[in-house]
Amino acid sequence: MFFELISGKQYPSSGHINRSTDSLLVESKDDGLYDDLTVQGYLKFFKNIADFRDPLEEYIATFSLSDVWKTKIKKLTKDQRKRVSLYRMFLFTPEVVLIEDPFNDLTDEGIELYLKSLEQLRTNNIATLFTSNYTEDLLLLSNEVYRYHRLTGLEKTDLAEETDGDTRKNDESESNQPKNVFKVTCKLEDKTIFFSPDEIDFIESINSVSNIRIDDEYFPTDLTMNELENKLSKFGFFRCHRSYLVNLQRVSELISYSKNSYTLILKGNPSAKLPLSRNRLEEMKQLIEF
């Protein structure tokens, strides 16, 4: 619905949408390809429609399609199909592309190659807009993230920018010994819920509100990210990103999608991909000794 409103295929029930360009393409996560064509034949077909002048072969490596260039699309993996679709949109050199849930069902290698391919669009000044159910995915794709709220519409997500007063280590006067009892409190309507540190997977800052993540549920707390970091660092929590505090006992993998992009995968929840800031990598290595 969101992309249909932006592209003009549907009209809003109230108000209006101003578009500064009609040069845009939309990719839905359910969009299909021509399965009986080879990758080469499929892209050649759209090259002619788009009147794209450069040889297709010039960008085969850019989109990591060399090994499947003459393979029929129906034999491709989901990872490969997504890159073929991205190449097709590139041929039209639109001003804007709208892509729904780009990492849906992709492998870790597929995400890495997709991000590499995406750079070709950005190098050619093609603006990209993505939607996803996971903030972690969007942080891999952009530095600007918006959330949709049913009552208030789109709101820009506060990524908890750090200030000079922020600290990642306890004050020297504080004891490094763990306290006997500490629980994170979350208030829900007329109830107050208490969570032990070992119950928590990670904590995410959303619009300046710290949200406790346990399995697939979020619980807001009044404590700030800095307060939580100071209290939970003794229990094995680590500030992996300005908007994320992760329980290191839950971390199962560290993945590098590109030279400057790192992601943490959690045990039992491979869909939760937490960004790891490059300047935090060395600190994390020292903490868990790898």
mmCIF file of C-alpha atoms in Angstrom:
data_model
loop_
_atom_site.group_PDB
_atom_site.id
_atom_site.type_symbol
_atom_site.label_atom_id
_atom_site.label_comp_id
_atom_site.label_asym_id
_atom_site.label_seq_id
_atom_site.Cartn_x
_atom_site.Cartn_y
_atom_site.Cartn_z
ATOM 1 C CA MET A 1 0.000 0.000 0.000
ATOM 2 C CA PHE A 2 2.782 2.455 0.926
ATOM 3 C CA PHE A 3 4.641 2.016 -2.361
ATOM 4 C CA GLU A 4 1.395 2.124 -4.327
ATOM 5 C CA LEU A 5 0.612 5.496 -2.766
ATOM 6 C CA ILE A 6 4.063 6.862 -3.559
ATOM 7 C CA SER A 7 4.032 5.547 -7.125
ATOM 8 C CA GLY A 8 0.555 6.939 -7.764
ATOM 9 C CA LYS A 9 -1.128 3.568 -8.348
ATOM 10 C CA GLN A 10 -3.476 4.335 -5.453
ATOM 11 C CA TYR A 11 -4.778 7.613 -4.107
ATOM 12 C CA PRO A 12 -4.778 8.476 -0.390
ATOM 13 C CA SER A 13 -8.140 8.465 1.376
ATOM 14 C CA SER A 14 -7.344 11.956 2.661
ATOM 15 C CA GLY A 15 -4.737 14.594 1.925
ATOM 16 C CA HIS A 16 -2.408 14.357 -1.050
ATOM 17 C CA ILE A 17 1.090 13.202 -2.007
ATOM 18 C CA ASN A 18 3.518 15.429 -3.883
ATOM 19 C CA ARG A 19 6.093 13.719 -6.098
ATOM 20 C CA SER A 20 8.998 15.641 -7.576
ATOM 21 C CA THR A 21 9.639 12.891 -10.140
ATOM 22 C CA ASP A 22 7.815 10.160 -12.023
ATOM 23 C CA SER A 23 11.086 8.360 -12.720
ATOM 24 C CA LEU A 24 10.723 5.583 -10.168
ATOM 25 C CA LEU A 25 10.522 1.799 -10.075
ATOM 26 C CA VAL A 26 8.915 -0.459 -7.475
ATOM 27 C CA GLU A 27 9.937 -3.980 -6.479
ATOM 28 C CA SER A 28 7.579 -6.003 -4.302
ATOM 29 C CA LYS A 29 8.934 -8.999 -2.404
ATOM 30 C CA ASP A 30 6.472 -11.177 -4.345
ATOM 31 C CA ASP A 31 7.491 -9.921 -7.788
ATOM 32 C CA GLY A 32 8.330 -12.718 -10.198
ATOM 33 C CA LEU A 33 10.814 -13.052 -13.042
ATOM 34 C CA TYR A 34 10.555 -14.818 -16.410
ATOM 35 C CA ASP A 35 11.575 -18.281 -15.258
ATOM 36 C CA ASP A 36 12.063 -19.844 -18.699
ATOM 37 C CA LEU A 37 14.609 -17.237 -19.806
ATOM 38 C CA THR A 38 18.292 -17.340 -18.988
ATOM 39 C CA VAL A 39 19.736 -14.505 -16.931
ATOM 40 C CA GLN A 40 21.408 -13.193 -20.079
ATOM 41 C CA GLY A 41 18.203 -13.410 -22.131
ATOM 42 C CA TYR A 42 16.101 -11.817 -19.402
ATOM 43 C CA LEU A 43 18.383 -8.825 -18.957
ATOM 44 C CA LYS A 44 18.871 -8.440 -22.714
ATOM 45 C CA PHE A 45 15.074 -8.220 -23.063
ATOM 46 C CA PHE A 46 14.880 -5.379 -20.538
ATOM 47 C CA LYS A 47 18.023 -3.735 -21.910
ATOM 48 C CA ASN A 48 16.175 -3.228 -25.193
ATOM 49 C CA ILE A 49 13.075 -1.883 -23.456
ATOM 50 C CA ALA A 50 15.135 0.505 -21.322
ATOM 51 C CA ASP A 51 17.343 1.520 -24.274
ATOM 52 C CA PHE A 52 20.376 0.907 -22.082
ATOM 53 C CA ARG A 53 23.505 1.642 -24.123
ATOM 54 C CA ASP A 54 26.338 -0.088 -22.243
ATOM 55 C CA PRO A 55 27.138 -3.787 -22.828
ATOM 56 C CA LEU A 56 25.443 -6.031 -20.272
ATOM 57 C CA GLU A 57 28.687 -7.931 -19.751
ATOM 58 C CA GLU A 58 30.271 -4.814 -18.282
ATOM 59 C CA TYR A 59 28.251 -5.226 -15.075
ATOM 60 C CA ILE A 60 28.073 -9.014 -14.678
ATOM 61 C CA ALA A 61 30.725 -9.063 -11.968
ATOM 62 C CA THR A 62 29.265 -5.999 -10.255
ATOM 63 C CA PHE A 63 26.010 -7.874 -9.647
ATOM 64 C CA SER A 64 27.837 -11.178 -8.951
ATOM 65 C CA LEU A 65 26.116 -13.043 -11.784
ATOM 66 C CA SER A 66 29.120 -14.417 -13.694
ATOM 67 C CA ASP A 67 28.526 -18.030 -12.668
ATOM 68 C CA VAL A 68 24.819 -18.018 -13.626
ATOM 69 C CA TRP A 69 24.900 -15.779 -16.703
ATOM 70 C CA LYS A 70 23.575 -18.497 -19.029
ATOM 71 C CA THR A 71 21.478 -20.309 -16.427
ATOM 72 C CA LYS A 72 17.681 -20.322 -16.607
ATOM 73 C CA ILE A 73 16.095 -18.132 -13.972
ATOM 74 C CA LYS A 74 13.959 -20.970 -12.625
ATOM 75 C CA LYS A 75 17.176 -22.669 -11.463
ATOM 76 C CA LEU A 76 18.470 -19.665 -9.519
ATOM 77 C CA THR A 77 18.546 -19.327 -5.752
ATOM 78 C CA LYS A 78 16.634 -16.563 -3.976
ATOM 79 C CA ASP A 79 19.927 -14.720 -3.475
ATOM 80 C CA GLN A 80 20.689 -14.771 -7.196
ATOM 81 C CA ARG A 81 17.159 -13.796 -8.240
ATOM 82 C CA LYS A 82 17.292 -10.701 -6.046
ATOM 83 C CA ARG A 83 20.477 -9.539 -7.760
ATOM 84 C CA VAL A 84 18.988 -10.171 -11.199
ATOM 85 C CA SER A 85 16.022 -8.013 -10.210
ATOM 86 C CA LEU A 86 18.353 -5.291 -8.949
ATOM 87 C CA TYR A 87 20.284 -5.372 -12.247
ATOM 88 C CA ARG A 88 17.015 -5.075 -14.192
ATOM 89 C CA MET A 89 16.052 -1.919 -12.296
ATOM 90 C CA PHE A 90 19.538 -0.488 -12.811
ATOM 91 C CA LEU A 91 19.081 -0.790 -16.592
ATOM 92 C CA PHE A 92 16.300 1.811 -16.488
ATOM 93 C CA THR A 93 18.433 4.303 -14.500
ATOM 94 C CA PRO A 94 15.429 5.680 -12.594
ATOM 95 C CA GLU A 95 15.800 8.524 -10.142
ATOM 96 C CA VAL A 96 14.238 6.446 -7.348
ATOM 97 C CA VAL A 97 13.762 2.737 -6.648
ATOM 98 C CA LEU A 98 11.350 1.455 -3.995
ATOM 99 C CA ILE A 99 12.165 -2.027 -2.697
ATOM 100 C CA GLU A 100 10.068 -4.069 -0.281
ATOM 101 C CA ASP A 101 11.830 -6.246 2.296
ATOM 102 C CA PRO A 102 15.052 -6.757 0.288
ATOM 103 C CA PHE A 103 16.654 -9.238 2.714
ATOM 104 C CA ASN A 104 13.612 -11.505 2.962
ATOM 105 C CA ASP A 105 14.826 -15.148 2.937
ATOM 106 C CA LEU A 106 18.356 -14.180 1.868
ATOM 107 C CA THR A 107 21.392 -16.006 3.213
ATOM 108 C CA ASP A 108 24.215 -14.114 4.904
ATOM 109 C CA GLU A 109 26.296 -14.412 1.736
ATOM 110 C CA GLY A 110 23.291 -13.226 -0.269
ATOM 111 C CA ILE A 111 22.982 -10.107 1.893
ATOM 112 C CA GLU A 112 26.682 -9.364 1.451
ATOM 113 C CA LEU A 113 26.487 -9.641 -2.362
ATOM 114 C CA TYR A 114 23.223 -7.675 -2.467
ATOM 115 C CA LEU A 115 24.814 -4.770 -0.586
ATOM 116 C CA LYS A 116 27.756 -4.864 -2.992
ATOM 117 C CA SER A 117 25.386 -4.758 -5.993
ATOM 118 C CA LEU A 118 23.399 -1.938 -4.439
ATOM 119 C CA GLU A 119 26.467 0.305 -4.530
ATOM 120 C CA GLN A 120 26.235 0.334 -8.335
ATOM 121 C CA LEU A 121 22.832 2.031 -8.132
ATOM 122 C CA ARG A 122 24.037 4.563 -5.600
ATOM 123 C CA THR A 123 27.162 5.306 -7.633
ATOM 124 C CA ASN A 124 24.797 6.289 -10.445
ATOM 125 C CA ASN A 125 22.828 8.614 -8.133
ATOM 126 C CA ILE A 126 19.774 6.366 -7.978
ATOM 127 C CA ALA A 127 17.965 7.058 -4.699
ATOM 128 C CA THR A 128 16.813 3.961 -2.814
ATOM 129 C CA LEU A 129 13.905 3.526 -0.403
ATOM 130 C CA PHE A 130 13.426 0.236 1.450
ATOM 131 C CA THR A 131 10.802 -1.206 3.762
ATOM 132 C CA SER A 132 11.357 -4.006 6.263
ATOM 133 C CA ASN A 133 9.897 -5.418 9.442
ATOM 134 C CA TYR A 134 13.350 -5.352 11.011
ATOM 135 C CA THR A 135 15.178 -2.180 12.008
ATOM 136 C CA GLU A 136 18.419 -4.179 11.994
ATOM 137 C CA ASP A 137 18.051 -4.776 8.239
ATOM 138 C CA LEU A 138 17.376 -1.115 7.539
ATOM 139 C CA LEU A 139 20.490 -0.057 9.448
ATOM 140 C CA LEU A 140 22.551 -2.119 7.003
ATOM 141 C CA LEU A 141 20.904 -0.279 4.125
ATOM 142 C CA SER A 142 20.746 3.322 5.313
ATOM 143 C CA ASN A 143 21.650 5.813 8.035
ATOM 144 C CA GLU A 144 18.118 7.236 7.971
ATOM 145 C CA VAL A 145 15.352 5.011 9.305
ATOM 146 C CA TYR A 146 11.644 5.794 9.690
ATOM 147 C CA ARG A 147 8.968 3.816 11.507
ATOM 148 C CA TYR A 148 5.294 3.696 10.668
ATOM 149 C CA HIS A 149 2.855 4.271 13.510
ATOM 150 C CA ARG A 150 -0.810 3.575 12.935
ATOM 151 C CA LEU A 151 -1.959 6.786 14.626
ATOM 152 C CA THR A 152 0.831 9.231 13.803
ATOM 153 C CA GLY A 153 2.137 7.955 10.460
ATOM 154 C CA LEU A 154 5.840 8.004 9.596
ATOM 155 C CA GLU A 155 8.288 9.144 12.252
ATOM 156 C CA LYS A 156 12.037 9.397 11.899
ATOM 157 C CA THR A 157 13.784 6.969 14.222
ATOM 158 C CA ASP A 158 16.127 8.487 16.754
ATOM 159 C CA LEU A 159 19.316 6.447 16.484
ATOM 160 C CA ALA A 160 20.477 7.489 19.953
ATOM 161 C CA GLU A 161 23.336 9.723 18.860
ATOM 162 C CA GLU A 162 26.205 9.667 21.315
ATOM 163 C CA THR A 163 27.336 12.833 23.081
ATOM 164 C CA ASP A 164 30.652 13.730 24.664
ATOM 165 C CA GLY A 165 29.156 12.914 28.045
ATOM 166 C CA ASP A 166 28.319 9.349 27.055
ATOM 167 C CA THR A 167 30.551 6.704 28.565
ATOM 168 C CA ARG A 168 30.971 3.042 27.690
ATOM 169 C CA LYS A 169 32.914 2.160 30.817
ATOM 170 C CA ASN A 170 32.014 2.425 34.460
ATOM 171 C CA ASP A 171 33.389 5.275 36.501
ATOM 172 C CA GLU A 172 36.707 4.376 38.125
ATOM 173 C CA SER A 173 35.158 4.750 41.557
ATOM 174 C CA GLU A 174 32.545 2.076 40.866
ATOM 175 C CA SER A 175 33.158 -1.473 41.904
ATOM 176 C CA ASN A 176 33.598 -4.006 39.123
ATOM 177 C CA GLN A 177 31.982 -6.693 41.199
ATOM 178 C CA PRO A 178 28.505 -7.749 39.994
ATOM 179 C CA LYS A 179 25.662 -6.776 42.254
ATOM 180 C CA ASN A 180 23.712 -9.512 43.935
ATOM 181 C CA VAL A 181 20.377 -8.448 42.506
ATOM 182 C CA PHE A 182 19.472 -6.314 39.519
ATOM 183 C CA LYS A 183 16.360 -6.408 37.385
ATOM 184 C CA VAL A 184 15.229 -4.183 34.544
ATOM 185 C CA THR A 185 11.757 -2.767 35.144
ATOM 186 C CA CYS A 186 9.207 -2.261 32.376
ATOM 187 C CA LYS A 187 5.816 -0.670 32.946
ATOM 188 C CA LEU A 188 2.868 -1.913 30.912
ATOM 189 C CA GLU A 189 -0.434 -0.204 31.676
ATOM 190 C CA ASP A 190 -1.137 -1.034 35.330
ATOM 191 C CA LYS A 191 1.637 -3.634 35.656
ATOM 192 C CA THR A 192 5.352 -3.435 36.355
ATOM 193 C CA ILE A 193 7.389 -6.304 34.909
ATOM 194 C CA PHE A 194 10.867 -7.239 36.176
ATOM 195 C CA PHE A 195 13.414 -8.907 33.898
ATOM 196 C CA SER A 196 16.660 -10.518 34.979
ATOM 197 C CA PRO A 197 19.649 -9.683 32.748
ATOM 198 C CA ASP A 198 20.008 -13.290 31.592
ATOM 199 C CA GLU A 199 16.458 -13.196 30.180
ATOM 200 C CA ILE A 200 17.231 -10.318 27.820
ATOM 201 C CA ASP A 201 18.451 -10.889 24.246
ATOM 202 C CA PHE A 202 19.223 -7.269 23.438
ATOM 203 C CA ILE A 203 18.015 -3.715 24.007
ATOM 204 C CA GLU A 204 17.121 -1.348 21.176
ATOM 205 C CA SER A 205 16.672 2.424 21.299
ATOM 206 C CA ILE A 206 13.650 3.486 19.257
ATOM 207 C CA ASN A 207 12.890 7.203 19.187
ATOM 208 C CA SER A 208 14.822 7.722 22.439
ATOM 209 C CA VAL A 209 12.924 4.931 24.228
ATOM 210 C CA SER A 210 14.881 1.859 25.345
ATOM 211 C CA ASN A 211 13.075 -1.353 24.400
ATOM 212 C CA ILE A 212 13.899 -4.700 25.996
ATOM 213 C CA ARG A 213 13.866 -7.540 23.456
ATOM 214 C CA ILE A 214 13.018 -11.015 24.741
ATOM 215 C CA ASP A 215 12.385 -13.608 22.030
ATOM 216 C CA ASP A 216 10.011 -11.803 19.643
ATOM 217 C CA GLU A 217 8.564 -9.340 22.160
ATOM 218 C CA TYR A 218 9.524 -5.751 22.992
ATOM 219 C CA PHE A 219 9.065 -4.129 26.405
ATOM 220 C CA PRO A 220 9.741 -0.384 26.866
ATOM 221 C CA THR A 221 11.648 0.816 29.926
ATOM 222 C CA ASP A 222 12.185 4.279 31.410
ATOM 223 C CA LEU A 223 15.939 3.742 31.707
ATOM 224 C CA THR A 224 18.142 5.352 29.053
ATOM 225 C CA MET A 225 20.610 3.368 26.971
ATOM 226 C CA ASN A 226 23.509 4.883 28.903
ATOM 227 C CA GLU A 227 21.957 3.950 32.249
ATOM 228 C CA LEU A 228 21.300 0.425 31.037
ATOM 229 C CA GLU A 229 24.831 0.128 29.683
ATOM 230 C CA ASN A 230 26.322 1.177 33.015
ATOM 231 C CA LYS A 231 24.136 -1.240 34.948
ATOM 232 C CA LEU A 232 24.313 -4.214 32.581
ATOM 233 C CA SER A 233 27.958 -4.182 31.501
ATOM 234 C CA LYS A 234 28.733 -6.234 34.633
ATOM 235 C CA PHE A 235 26.335 -8.890 33.354
ATOM 236 C CA GLY A 236 27.977 -9.334 29.948
ATOM 237 C CA PHE A 237 26.104 -6.682 27.958
ATOM 238 C CA PHE A 238 27.948 -4.710 25.287
ATOM 239 C CA ARG A 239 27.096 -1.489 23.413
ATOM 240 C CA CYS A 240 27.592 -2.844 19.894
ATOM 241 C CA HIS A 241 25.991 0.203 18.240
ATOM 242 C CA ARG A 242 24.698 3.534 19.437
ATOM 243 C CA SER A 243 21.153 2.133 19.310
ATOM 244 C CA TYR A 244 21.841 -1.417 20.507
ATOM 245 C CA LEU A 245 22.974 -3.094 23.705
ATOM 246 C CA VAL A 246 23.468 -6.845 23.263
ATOM 247 C CA ASN A 247 23.744 -9.726 25.706
ATOM 248 C CA LEU A 248 27.064 -11.254 24.595
ATOM 249 C CA GLN A 249 25.964 -14.655 25.896
ATOM 250 C CA ARG A 250 23.341 -14.646 23.130
ATOM 251 C CA VAL A 251 25.784 -13.908 20.288
ATOM 252 C CA SER A 252 26.537 -16.880 18.029
ATOM 253 C CA GLU A 253 28.100 -15.315 14.905
ATOM 254 C CA LEU A 254 29.943 -12.231 13.700
ATOM 255 C CA ILE A 255 29.495 -11.511 9.994
ATOM 256 C CA SER A 256 31.236 -8.912 7.850
ATOM 257 C CA TYR A 257 29.091 -7.990 4.846
ATOM 258 C CA SER A 258 31.628 -5.439 3.645
ATOM 259 C CA LYS A 259 34.897 -3.858 4.781
ATOM 260 C CA ASN A 260 33.149 -1.461 7.159
ATOM 261 C CA SER A 261 29.951 -3.377 7.928
ATOM 262 C CA TYR A 262 29.670 -5.905 10.762
ATOM 263 C CA THR A 263 26.629 -7.779 12.036
ATOM 264 C CA LEU A 264 25.960 -9.943 15.094
ATOM 265 C CA ILE A 265 23.690 -13.000 14.844
ATOM 266 C CA LEU A 266 21.969 -14.263 18.000
ATOM 267 C CA LYS A 267 21.506 -17.852 19.134
ATOM 268 C CA GLY A 268 18.103 -19.283 18.308
ATOM 269 C CA ASN A 269 17.049 -16.143 16.455
ATOM 270 C CA PRO A 270 18.899 -15.873 13.110
ATOM 271 C CA SER A 271 16.475 -13.198 11.900
ATOM 272 C CA ALA A 272 17.782 -10.796 14.570
ATOM 273 C CA LYS A 273 20.814 -9.133 12.992
ATOM 274 C CA LEU A 274 22.373 -6.453 15.182
ATOM 275 C CA PRO A 275 24.801 -3.915 13.707
ATOM 276 C CA LEU A 276 28.286 -3.758 15.193
ATOM 277 C CA SER A 277 29.974 -0.380 14.841
ATOM 278 C CA ARG A 278 33.441 -0.612 13.333
ATOM 279 C CA ASN A 279 34.970 1.354 16.218
ATOM 280 C CA ARG A 280 33.516 -1.162 18.702
ATOM 281 C CA LEU A 281 34.966 -4.248 17.012
ATOM 282 C CA GLU A 282 38.326 -4.203 18.792
ATOM 283 C CA GLU A 283 36.671 -3.636 22.167
ATOM 284 C CA MET A 284 34.401 -6.612 21.601
ATOM 285 C CA LYS A 285 37.368 -8.771 20.570
ATOM 286 C CA GLN A 286 39.044 -7.994 23.874
ATOM 287 C CA LEU A 287 35.906 -8.748 25.864
ATOM 288 C CA ILE A 288 35.290 -12.192 24.410
ATOM 289 C CA GLU A 289 38.925 -12.917 23.516
ATOM 290 C CA PHE A 290 38.794 -13.823 19.829
#
